[in-house]
CSV table of C-alpha atoms in Angstrom, one decimal:
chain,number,residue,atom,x,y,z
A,533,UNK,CA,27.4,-3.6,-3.7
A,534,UNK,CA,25.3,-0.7,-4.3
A,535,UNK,CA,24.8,2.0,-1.7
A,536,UNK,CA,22.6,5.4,-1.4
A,537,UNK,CA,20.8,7.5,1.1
A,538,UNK,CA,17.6,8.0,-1.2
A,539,UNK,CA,14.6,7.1,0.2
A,540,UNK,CA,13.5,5.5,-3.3
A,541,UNK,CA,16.5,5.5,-5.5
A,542,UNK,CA,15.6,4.8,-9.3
A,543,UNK,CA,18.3,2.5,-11.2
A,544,UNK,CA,18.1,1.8,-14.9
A,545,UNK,CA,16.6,-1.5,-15.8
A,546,UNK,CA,20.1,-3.2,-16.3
A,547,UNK,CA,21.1,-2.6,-13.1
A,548,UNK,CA,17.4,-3.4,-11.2
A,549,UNK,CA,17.9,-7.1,-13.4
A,550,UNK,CA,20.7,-7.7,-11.5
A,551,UNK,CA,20.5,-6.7,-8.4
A,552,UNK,CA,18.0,-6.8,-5.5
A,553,UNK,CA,16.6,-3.7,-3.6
A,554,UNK,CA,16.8,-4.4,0.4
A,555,UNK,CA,15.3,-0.9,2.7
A,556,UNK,CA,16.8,-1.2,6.0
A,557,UNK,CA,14.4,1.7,7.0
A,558,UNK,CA,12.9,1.2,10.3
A,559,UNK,CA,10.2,3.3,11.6
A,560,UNK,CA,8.7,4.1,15.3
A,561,UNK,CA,5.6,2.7,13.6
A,562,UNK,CA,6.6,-0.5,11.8
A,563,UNK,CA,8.8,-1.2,15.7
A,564,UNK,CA,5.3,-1.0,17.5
A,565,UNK,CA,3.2,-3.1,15.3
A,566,UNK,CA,6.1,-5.9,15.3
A,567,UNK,CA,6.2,-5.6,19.2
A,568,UNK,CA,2.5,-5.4,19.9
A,569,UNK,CA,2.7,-8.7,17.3
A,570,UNK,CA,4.9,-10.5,19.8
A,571,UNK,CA,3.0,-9.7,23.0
A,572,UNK,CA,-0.2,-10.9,20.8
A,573,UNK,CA,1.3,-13.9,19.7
A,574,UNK,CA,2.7,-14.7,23.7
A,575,UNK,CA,-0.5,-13.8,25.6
A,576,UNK,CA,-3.4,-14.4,23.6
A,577,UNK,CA,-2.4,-17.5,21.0
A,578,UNK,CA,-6.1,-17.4,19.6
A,579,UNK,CA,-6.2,-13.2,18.7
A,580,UNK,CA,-3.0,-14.1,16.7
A,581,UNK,CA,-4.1,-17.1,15.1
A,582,UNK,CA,-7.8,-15.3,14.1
A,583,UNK,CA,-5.5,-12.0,13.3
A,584,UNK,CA,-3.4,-14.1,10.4
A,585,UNK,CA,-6.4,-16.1,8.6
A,586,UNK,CA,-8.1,-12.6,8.6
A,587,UNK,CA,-5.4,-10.9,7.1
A,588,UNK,CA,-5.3,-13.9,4.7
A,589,UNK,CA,-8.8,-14.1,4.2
A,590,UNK,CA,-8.5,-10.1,3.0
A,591,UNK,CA,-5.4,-10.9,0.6
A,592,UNK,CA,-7.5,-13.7,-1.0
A,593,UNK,CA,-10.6,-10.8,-1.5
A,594,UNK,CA,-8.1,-8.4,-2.7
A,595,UNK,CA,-6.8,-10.9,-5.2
A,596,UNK,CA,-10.7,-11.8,-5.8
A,597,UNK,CA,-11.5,-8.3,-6.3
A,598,UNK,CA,-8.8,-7.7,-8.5
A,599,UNK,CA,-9.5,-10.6,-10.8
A,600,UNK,CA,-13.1,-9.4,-11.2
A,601,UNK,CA,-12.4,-6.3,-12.2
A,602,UNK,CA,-10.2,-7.3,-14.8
A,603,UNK,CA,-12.8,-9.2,-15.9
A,604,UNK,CA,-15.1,-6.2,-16.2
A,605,UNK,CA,-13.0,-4.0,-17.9
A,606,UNK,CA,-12.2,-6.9,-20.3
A,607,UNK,CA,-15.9,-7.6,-20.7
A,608,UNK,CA,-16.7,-3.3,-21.5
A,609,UNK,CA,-13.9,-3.4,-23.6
A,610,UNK,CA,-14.9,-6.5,-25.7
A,611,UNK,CA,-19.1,-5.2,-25.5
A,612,UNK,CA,-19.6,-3.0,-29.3
């Protein structure tokens, strides 16, 4: 077991390989966005359930987004 106080410790790459980073930070924050999650997901079923395939729906146009500009910049690079 590995232990430190740094907020973003760096470890050499033979250590990183064999071990696995877990933050057990907790912020006021990330607290009220978990609880305002549960009373979401208790009184109004249908906000959480449109919430989710929203946040899903973005991932899937980041990942879109991403792709496509990769594309680009492979295209420009490729262009004489």
């Amino acid at each position: 077991y590995l232990h430190t106080k740094l907020s973003n410790p760096h470890y050499p790459p033979e250590i990183q390989a064999e071990t696995t980073l877990v933050n057990f930070t907790v912020t006021m924050m990330g607290l009220e966005d978990q609880l305002l999650n549960l009373v979401v997901e208790k009184e109004r079923p249908d906000l959480a359930s449109l919430s989710n395939s929203l946040v899903q729906q973005q991932n899937e146009f980041t990942i879109q987004m991403n792709q496509l500009e990769d594309d680009i910049l492979h295209k420009l690079a490729a262009a004489e």
